Amino acid sequence: MPAQVSARLRAFLRRPGPRGGDGPLALAMTVFGVYMFVNVMQPKDERAPLFVDNVPVPPPPVDTGPQLLTGVLLILTTAAIAWRRTHPVPVFAVQVCATLLAPDEYDSNVAGVMAVAIGAYSVAAHVRRLPVAAGVFVAATLALAVRFPGDEDGPPGLIVLAVMATMGITGRTIGTWRWRAGAFHGRALRAEREREVAVARERARIARELHDVVSHNVSVMVIQTGAARMVLRADPDSATEALRAVEASGRETMAELRHMLDVLTAQETRPGPGRPGADGPVPDGDALGPPLAPQPDLARLPVLLDRVRNAGLDVRLHTSGDARPLPPSIELTAYRVVQEALTNALKYAPGAQTEVTLTY
């Protein structure tokens, strides 16, 4: 049984969090208070024995009730420190009530006074709602001022008021600083998570873009190269035309890849907020490099269809509705959808008749 109690006590003291962190403090304050109670506060019976007919008679026993009550309330006041962060208001209320109920012998125990001061600090530092903390402080200060009136020549409760004001201001200042630091840390973590999500989305978008560009153009190049190989001896002119189409597809692929790389590196090479050179003069257009080519849009669909036709796919374009400019993101998405569909048709249905319909 003692081993189990010892193990539970060690687990309590090692427990992470506010309560476990205050366990050693509560234990130390309790031990100190008990030591003061046993060795300093206990009154010594110095009464001389009585003599009846020249026979010594011991004096009547001293009433130990007040001393026992003082010890119990002292242990209650100091042990409550273990919960001062998780339940600051109930802990402080218990400490104040114990102080008000304790006999006069309690006043000379330094451990009890220190425990009440720690409880007052905890209310100021760990209760976020200022009206609640202020109300608890005012009520406790008035009650303790009545319990400790002070000297007859001085104002009543002056020492109590000074101690409570010091604990309140100190605790509130430290608590406010801690809350602001926690809020700043939370905002930094949220910003970091949002940045990671944005980076992941951007990587996924770049991967899709690379897939669309490389997959389509390489498929066209493979098909045209195979056709050129098959007719190289029988029809050199057709083979030459197919190889020219392969060359054109390769050049376009390189151009689109270069455009994507230029977009990715533009933020590093161009001055901007938070980058070197942001506060210097803005260079002219030549210093920034050649302007980036525009992203593909629906106006370039005829060029795409011609390239697919040269690869051997019979494709026709139908447009319904009034053609009008659309947002660049929509036009790029539509272009990539058509490009991917034609690539799949080249791969899995070569020679089939294909139709592309645009509806505005």
Short mmCIF file of C-alpha atoms in Angstrom, two decimals:
data_model
loop_
_atom_site.label_atom_id
_atom_site.label_comp_id
_atom_site.label_asym_id
_atom_site.label_seq_id
_atom_site.Cartn_x
_atom_site.Cartn_y
_atom_site.Cartn_z
CA MET A 1 0.00 0.00 0.00
CA PRO A 2 2.72 2.59 0.82
CA ALA A 3 4.43 1.68 -2.47
CA GLN A 4 1.22 2.39 -4.41
CA VAL A 5 0.77 5.73 -2.67
CA SER A 6 4.38 6.66 -3.43
CA ALA A 7 3.99 5.67 -7.09
CA ARG A 8 0.81 7.72 -7.46
CA LEU A 9 2.48 10.71 -5.83
CA ARG A 10 5.43 10.49 -8.23
CA ALA A 11 3.07 10.19 -11.19
CA PHE A 12 1.15 13.24 -9.99
CA LEU A 13 4.32 15.31 -9.65
CA ARG A 14 5.58 14.24 -13.10
CA ARG A 15 2.25 14.77 -14.84
CA PRO A 16 2.57 17.38 -17.61
CA GLY A 17 0.41 20.46 -17.61
CA PRO A 18 -0.43 23.19 -15.13
CA ARG A 19 -1.61 20.94 -12.30
CA GLY A 20 1.37 18.60 -12.39
CA GLY A 21 3.73 21.54 -12.62
CA ASP A 22 2.36 23.01 -9.35
CA GLY A 23 2.44 19.71 -7.48
CA PRO A 24 6.00 20.16 -6.16
CA LEU A 25 5.22 23.73 -5.10
CA ALA A 26 2.11 22.61 -3.20
CA LEU A 27 4.03 19.78 -1.54
CA ALA A 28 6.88 22.08 -0.50
CA MET A 29 4.49 24.68 0.90
CA THR A 30 2.57 22.02 2.84
CA VAL A 31 5.74 20.54 4.35
CA PHE A 32 6.98 24.01 5.28
CA GLY A 33 3.64 24.91 6.84
CA VAL A 34 3.48 21.72 8.89
CA TYR A 35 7.04 22.28 10.08
CA MET A 36 6.18 25.83 11.17
CA PHE A 37 3.02 24.59 12.86
CA VAL A 38 4.73 21.82 14.82
CA ASN A 39 7.97 23.52 15.81
CA VAL A 40 7.10 27.20 16.02
CA MET A 41 3.39 27.76 16.47
CA GLN A 42 2.60 25.11 19.10
CA PRO A 43 2.45 26.85 22.52
CA LYS A 44 4.54 25.33 25.28
CA ASP A 45 2.90 24.58 28.58
CA GLU A 46 5.03 26.65 30.98
CA ARG A 47 2.49 26.74 33.81
CA ALA A 48 3.85 25.81 37.21
CA PRO A 49 2.28 22.77 38.86
CA LEU A 50 -0.27 23.34 41.60
CA PHE A 51 0.32 22.05 45.12
CA VAL A 52 -2.45 20.67 47.25
CA ASP A 53 -1.34 19.80 50.79
CA ASN A 54 2.25 20.05 49.60
CA VAL A 55 1.50 17.47 46.88
CA PRO A 56 2.10 18.63 43.27
CA VAL A 57 -0.96 18.40 41.07
CA PRO A 58 -0.57 18.79 37.28
CA PRO A 59 -2.50 21.66 35.70
CA PRO A 60 -5.60 20.88 33.70
CA PRO A 61 -4.98 19.91 30.06
CA VAL A 62 -4.86 22.64 27.44
CA ASP A 63 -7.64 22.71 24.87
CA THR A 64 -6.01 21.51 21.61
CA GLY A 65 -9.07 22.12 19.45
CA PRO A 66 -7.88 25.48 18.03
CA GLN A 67 -4.45 24.05 17.26
CA LEU A 68 -5.96 21.07 15.45
CA LEU A 69 -8.27 23.34 13.42
CA THR A 70 -5.32 25.56 12.55
CA GLY A 71 -3.31 22.60 11.27
CA VAL A 72 -6.16 21.28 9.11
CA LEU A 73 -6.89 24.68 7.58
CA LEU A 74 -3.20 25.29 6.99
CA ILE A 75 -2.80 22.01 5.08
CA LEU A 76 -5.95 22.80 3.07
CA THR A 77 -4.63 26.25 2.17
CA THR A 78 -1.20 25.08 1.03
CA ALA A 79 -2.30 21.86 -0.72
CA ALA A 80 -4.83 23.78 -2.84
CA ILE A 81 -1.92 25.41 -4.70
CA ALA A 82 -1.69 22.26 -6.84
CA TRP A 83 -4.86 23.38 -8.69
CA ARG A 84 -4.14 27.10 -8.78
CA ARG A 85 -3.83 27.27 -12.60
CA THR A 86 -6.67 25.00 -13.63
CA HIS A 87 -9.14 26.30 -10.99
CA PRO A 88 -7.76 29.64 -9.75
CA VAL A 89 -11.03 31.11 -8.43
CA PRO A 90 -12.12 28.04 -6.36
CA VAL A 91 -8.58 27.64 -4.99
CA PHE A 92 -8.40 31.28 -3.92
CA ALA A 93 -11.89 31.09 -2.42
CA VAL A 94 -10.90 28.05 -0.35
CA GLN A 95 -7.75 29.81 0.85
CA VAL A 96 -9.60 32.99 1.83
CA CYS A 97 -12.34 31.06 3.64
CA ALA A 98 -9.74 28.98 5.50
CA THR A 99 -7.95 32.16 6.54
CA LEU A 100 -11.19 33.72 7.79
CA LEU A 101 -12.15 30.60 9.77
CA ALA A 102 -8.72 29.96 11.28
CA PRO A 103 -7.95 30.87 14.91
CA ASP A 104 -5.52 33.62 15.79
CA GLU A 105 -2.63 31.15 15.91
CA TYR A 106 -2.90 30.87 12.12
CA ASP A 107 -1.77 34.48 11.60
CA SER A 108 1.85 33.79 12.52
CA ASN A 109 2.32 30.98 9.97
CA VAL A 110 4.33 32.31 7.03
CA ALA A 111 3.34 29.36 4.81
CA GLY A 112 -0.36 30.21 5.04
CA VAL A 113 0.23 33.86 4.19
CA MET A 114 2.42 32.90 1.23
CA ALA A 115 -0.20 30.43 -0.01
CA VAL A 116 -2.90 33.13 0.00
CA ALA A 117 -0.57 35.49 -1.87
CA ILE A 118 0.09 32.80 -4.49
CA GLY A 119 -3.65 32.23 -4.85
CA ALA A 120 -4.23 35.95 -5.40
CA TYR A 121 -1.52 36.02 -8.06
CA SER A 122 -3.07 32.99 -9.78
CA VAL A 123 -6.49 34.65 -10.04
CA ALA A 124 -4.96 37.73 -11.66
CA ALA A 125 -2.74 35.73 -14.01
CA HIS A 126 -5.07 32.93 -15.12
CA VAL A 127 -8.61 34.39 -15.17
CA ARG A 128 -9.06 35.98 -18.59
CA ARG A 129 -12.28 37.85 -17.81
CA LEU A 130 -11.24 41.01 -16.05
CA PRO A 131 -14.62 41.65 -14.31
CA VAL A 132 -14.51 38.19 -12.72
CA ALA A 133 -10.93 38.61 -11.52
CA ALA A 134 -11.63 42.13 -10.22
CA GLY A 135 -14.77 41.01 -8.36
CA VAL A 136 -12.96 38.14 -6.68
CA PHE A 137 -10.10 40.46 -5.71
CA VAL A 138 -12.35 43.12 -4.20
CA ALA A 139 -14.37 40.61 -2.16
CA ALA A 140 -11.26 38.83 -0.91
CA THR A 141 -9.50 42.10 -0.06
CA LEU A 142 -12.43 43.37 1.99
CA ALA A 143 -12.76 40.07 3.84
CA LEU A 144 -9.06 39.84 4.61
CA ALA A 145 -8.93 43.50 5.66
CA VAL A 146 -11.52 42.72 8.32
CA ARG A 147 -9.57 39.61 9.36
CA PHE A 148 -6.27 41.51 9.58
CA PRO A 149 -7.18 45.04 10.68
CA GLY A 150 -3.57 46.13 11.21
CA ASP A 151 -2.21 48.49 13.84
CA GLU A 152 -4.46 50.74 15.84
CA ASP A 153 -2.61 53.85 14.65
CA GLY A 154 -2.64 52.95 10.96
CA PRO A 155 -5.41 52.46 8.42
CA PRO A 156 -7.20 49.12 8.74
CA GLY A 157 -6.07 46.44 6.32
CA LEU A 158 -3.29 48.56 4.80
CA ILE A 159 -0.87 45.64 4.61
CA VAL A 160 -3.54 43.41 3.10
CA LEU A 161 -4.37 46.05 0.51
CA ALA A 162 -0.70 46.49 -0.42
CA VAL A 163 -0.09 42.75 -0.77
CA MET A 164 -3.25 42.17 -2.80
CA ALA A 165 -2.55 45.13 -5.09
CA THR A 166 1.00 43.92 -5.70
CA MET A 167 -0.10 40.37 -6.47
CA GLY A 168 -2.94 41.59 -8.69
CA ILE A 169 -0.86 43.98 -10.79
CA THR A 170 2.01 41.51 -11.14
CA GLY A 171 -0.23 38.60 -12.03
CA ARG A 172 -2.32 40.57 -14.50
CA THR A 173 0.77 41.91 -16.26
CA ILE A 174 2.37 38.49 -16.61
CA GLY A 175 -0.94 36.87 -17.59
CA THR A 176 -1.61 39.47 -20.30
CA TRP A 177 1.86 39.02 -21.70
CA ARG A 178 1.43 35.24 -21.73
CA TRP A 179 -1.97 35.43 -23.46
CA ARG A 180 -0.63 37.75 -26.13
CA ALA A 181 2.39 35.53 -26.69
CA GLY A 182 0.09 32.49 -27.00
CA ALA A 183 -2.18 34.30 -29.45
CA PHE A 184 0.81 35.38 -31.54
CA HIS A 185 2.15 31.82 -31.53
CA GLY A 186 -1.26 30.50 -32.58
CA ARG A 187 -1.48 32.99 -35.46
CA ALA A 188 2.02 32.03 -36.56
CA LEU A 189 1.09 28.33 -36.56
CA ARG A 190 -2.09 29.01 -38.55
CA ALA A 191 -0.16 31.11 -41.05
CA GLU A 192 2.42 28.35 -41.42
CA ARG A 193 -0.30 25.75 -42.01
CA GLU A 194 -2.00 27.99 -44.56
CA ARG A 195 1.31 28.52 -46.32
CA GLU A 196 1.93 24.76 -46.44
CA VAL A 197 -1.55 24.18 -47.87
CA ALA A 198 -0.98 26.89 -50.48
CA VAL A 199 2.37 25.37 -51.44
CA ALA A 200 0.80 21.91 -51.75
CA ARG A 201 -1.98 23.26 -53.96
CA GLU A 202 0.51 25.12 -56.13
CA ARG A 203 2.63 22.00 -56.51
CA ALA A 204 -0.44 20.01 -57.54
CA ARG A 205 -1.37 22.69 -60.08
CA ILE A 206 2.16 22.70 -61.52
CA ALA A 207 2.13 18.90 -61.72
CA ARG A 208 -1.16 18.97 -63.65
CA GLU A 209 0.19 21.67 -65.94
CA LEU A 210 3.36 19.70 -66.66
CA HIS A 211 1.35 16.58 -67.31
CA ASP A 212 -0.91 18.37 -69.77
CA VAL A 213 1.97 19.98 -71.65
CA VAL A 214 4.38 17.06 -71.77
CA SER A 215 1.86 14.26 -72.23
CA HIS A 216 0.11 15.83 -75.21
CA ASN A 217 3.16 17.04 -77.09
CA VAL A 218 5.21 13.92 -76.48
CA SER A 219 2.30 11.74 -77.62
CA VAL A 220 2.04 13.74 -80.84
CA MET A 221 5.79 13.50 -81.36
CA VAL A 222 5.81 9.72 -80.81
CA ILE A 223 2.96 9.16 -83.26
CA GLN A 224 4.47 11.41 -85.92
CA THR A 225 7.90 9.84 -85.49
CA GLY A 226 6.40 6.37 -85.93
CA ALA A 227 4.55 7.50 -89.05
CA ALA A 228 7.74 9.01 -90.48
CA ARG A 229 9.61 5.75 -89.87
CA MET A 230 6.95 3.72 -91.64
CA VAL A 231 6.90 5.87 -94.82
CA LEU A 232 10.55 6.92 -94.83
CA ARG A 233 11.49 4.76 -97.84
CA ALA A 234 8.20 4.69 -99.70
CA ASP A 235 7.34 8.39 -99.35
CA PRO A 236 10.31 10.50 -98.21
CA ASP A 237 8.37 13.75 -98.64
CA SER A 238 5.66 12.63 -96.21
CA ALA A 239 8.32 11.44 -93.77
CA THR A 240 10.06 14.80 -93.98
CA GLU A 241 6.77 16.59 -93.32
CA ALA A 242 6.12 14.37 -90.30
CA LEU A 243 9.60 15.06 -88.93
CA ARG A 244 9.02 18.77 -89.35
CA ALA A 245 5.83 18.41 -87.35
CA VAL A 246 7.81 16.55 -84.68
CA GLU A 247 10.31 19.40 -84.61
CA ALA A 248 7.52 21.96 -84.29
CA SER A 249 5.91 20.00 -81.45
CA GLY A 250 9.24 19.76 -79.66
CA ARG A 251 9.84 23.49 -80.00
CA GLU A 252 6.37 24.26 -78.67
CA THR A 253 6.89 21.89 -75.76
CA MET A 254 10.17 23.58 -74.88
CA ALA A 255 8.53 27.00 -75.15
CA GLU A 256 5.69 26.04 -72.80
CA LEU A 257 8.10 24.47 -70.31
CA ARG A 258 10.26 27.59 -70.40
CA HIS A 259 7.17 29.72 -69.81
CA MET A 260 6.26 27.67 -66.74
CA LEU A 261 9.81 27.90 -65.36
CA ASP A 262 9.85 31.65 -65.96
CA VAL A 263 6.61 32.01 -64.03
CA LEU A 264 7.99 29.95 -61.14
CA THR A 265 11.22 31.97 -60.93
CA ALA A 266 9.66 35.39 -61.56
CA GLN A 267 9.06 36.00 -57.84
CA GLU A 268 12.74 35.35 -57.08
CA THR A 269 14.21 37.45 -59.89
CA ARG A 270 11.89 40.45 -59.71
CA PRO A 271 12.07 42.90 -56.80
CA GLY A 272 9.19 42.72 -54.40
CA PRO A 273 8.27 43.27 -50.77
CA GLY A 274 10.59 41.45 -48.40
CA ARG A 275 13.19 40.65 -51.11
CA PRO A 276 16.60 42.12 -51.74
CA GLY A 277 16.31 45.18 -53.91
CA ALA A 278 12.72 45.93 -52.89
CA ASP A 279 13.66 49.40 -51.70
CA GLY A 280 15.95 50.22 -54.64
CA PRO A 281 15.06 51.64 -58.05
CA VAL A 282 12.79 49.55 -60.22
CA PRO A 283 14.68 48.28 -63.29
CA ASP A 284 13.27 48.74 -66.74
CA GLY A 285 11.73 46.00 -68.81
CA ASP A 286 14.99 44.90 -70.44
CA ALA A 287 16.63 44.42 -67.06
CA LEU A 288 13.76 42.19 -65.97
CA GLY A 289 14.28 39.93 -68.96
CA PRO A 290 12.04 39.25 -71.95
CA PRO A 291 8.30 39.41 -71.31
CA LEU A 292 6.59 36.13 -70.62
CA ALA A 293 4.49 34.62 -73.36
CA PRO A 294 0.78 34.39 -72.61
CA GLN A 295 -0.71 31.14 -71.40
CA PRO A 296 -2.65 29.07 -73.95
CA ASP A 297 -6.28 30.06 -74.41
CA LEU A 298 -9.21 29.11 -76.62
CA ALA A 299 -7.91 31.32 -79.44
CA ARG A 300 -5.06 28.82 -79.91
CA LEU A 301 -7.34 25.83 -80.38
CA PRO A 302 -6.99 25.91 -84.21
CA VAL A 303 -3.21 25.59 -83.85
CA LEU A 304 -3.69 22.65 -81.50
CA LEU A 305 -6.12 20.97 -83.87
CA ASP A 306 -3.76 21.43 -86.84
CA ARG A 307 -0.97 19.77 -84.92
CA VAL A 308 -3.23 16.84 -84.03
CA ARG A 309 -4.39 16.52 -87.64
CA ASN A 310 -0.76 16.33 -88.76
CA ALA A 311 -0.39 13.42 -86.36
CA GLY A 312 -3.16 11.56 -88.20
CA LEU A 313 -6.26 12.30 -86.15
CA ASP A 314 -9.38 13.43 -87.99
CA VAL A 315 -10.73 16.19 -85.76
CA ARG A 316 -13.32 18.90 -86.33
CA LEU A 317 -14.19 21.98 -84.29
CA HIS A 318 -17.77 23.19 -83.75
CA THR A 319 -18.59 26.45 -81.95
CA SER A 320 -22.08 27.42 -80.79
CA GLY A 321 -23.14 30.65 -79.17
CA ASP A 322 -21.51 34.05 -79.27
CA ALA A 323 -17.79 33.74 -78.66
CA ARG A 324 -16.60 36.20 -76.04
CA PRO A 325 -13.51 36.70 -73.89
CA LEU A 326 -13.49 34.64 -70.71
CA PRO A 327 -11.31 34.90 -67.60
CA PRO A 328 -7.78 33.62 -68.32
CA SER A 329 -8.10 30.79 -65.79
CA ILE A 330 -11.26 29.49 -67.48
CA GLU A 331 -9.76 29.71 -70.97
CA LEU A 332 -6.60 27.91 -69.83
CA THR A 333 -8.63 25.17 -68.14
CA ALA A 334 -10.81 24.67 -71.24
CA TYR A 335 -7.72 24.54 -73.45
CA ARG A 336 -6.10 21.91 -71.23
CA VAL A 337 -9.29 19.81 -71.17
CA VAL A 338 -9.42 19.76 -74.98
CA GLN A 339 -5.70 19.05 -75.15
CA GLU A 340 -5.99 16.09 -72.76
CA ALA A 341 -9.00 14.71 -74.65
CA LEU A 342 -7.18 14.88 -77.98
CA THR A 343 -4.11 13.24 -76.43
CA ASN A 344 -6.23 10.32 -75.23
CA ALA A 345 -7.83 10.05 -78.66
CA LEU A 346 -4.38 9.86 -80.27
CA LYS A 347 -3.25 7.21 -77.80
CA TYR A 348 -6.27 4.93 -77.67
CA ALA A 349 -8.25 5.64 -80.88
CA PRO A 350 -5.81 6.54 -83.64
CA GLY A 351 -7.53 7.26 -86.93
CA ALA A 352 -10.96 7.74 -85.36
CA GLN A 353 -13.08 10.75 -86.20
CA THR A 354 -13.08 13.26 -83.33
CA GLU A 355 -15.24 16.32 -82.75
CA VAL A 356 -14.62 19.24 -80.40
CA THR A 357 -17.64 21.39 -79.50
CA LEU A 358 -17.40 24.77 -77.77
CA THR A 359 -20.64 26.14 -76.34
CA TYR A 360 -20.70 29.70 -74.98
#
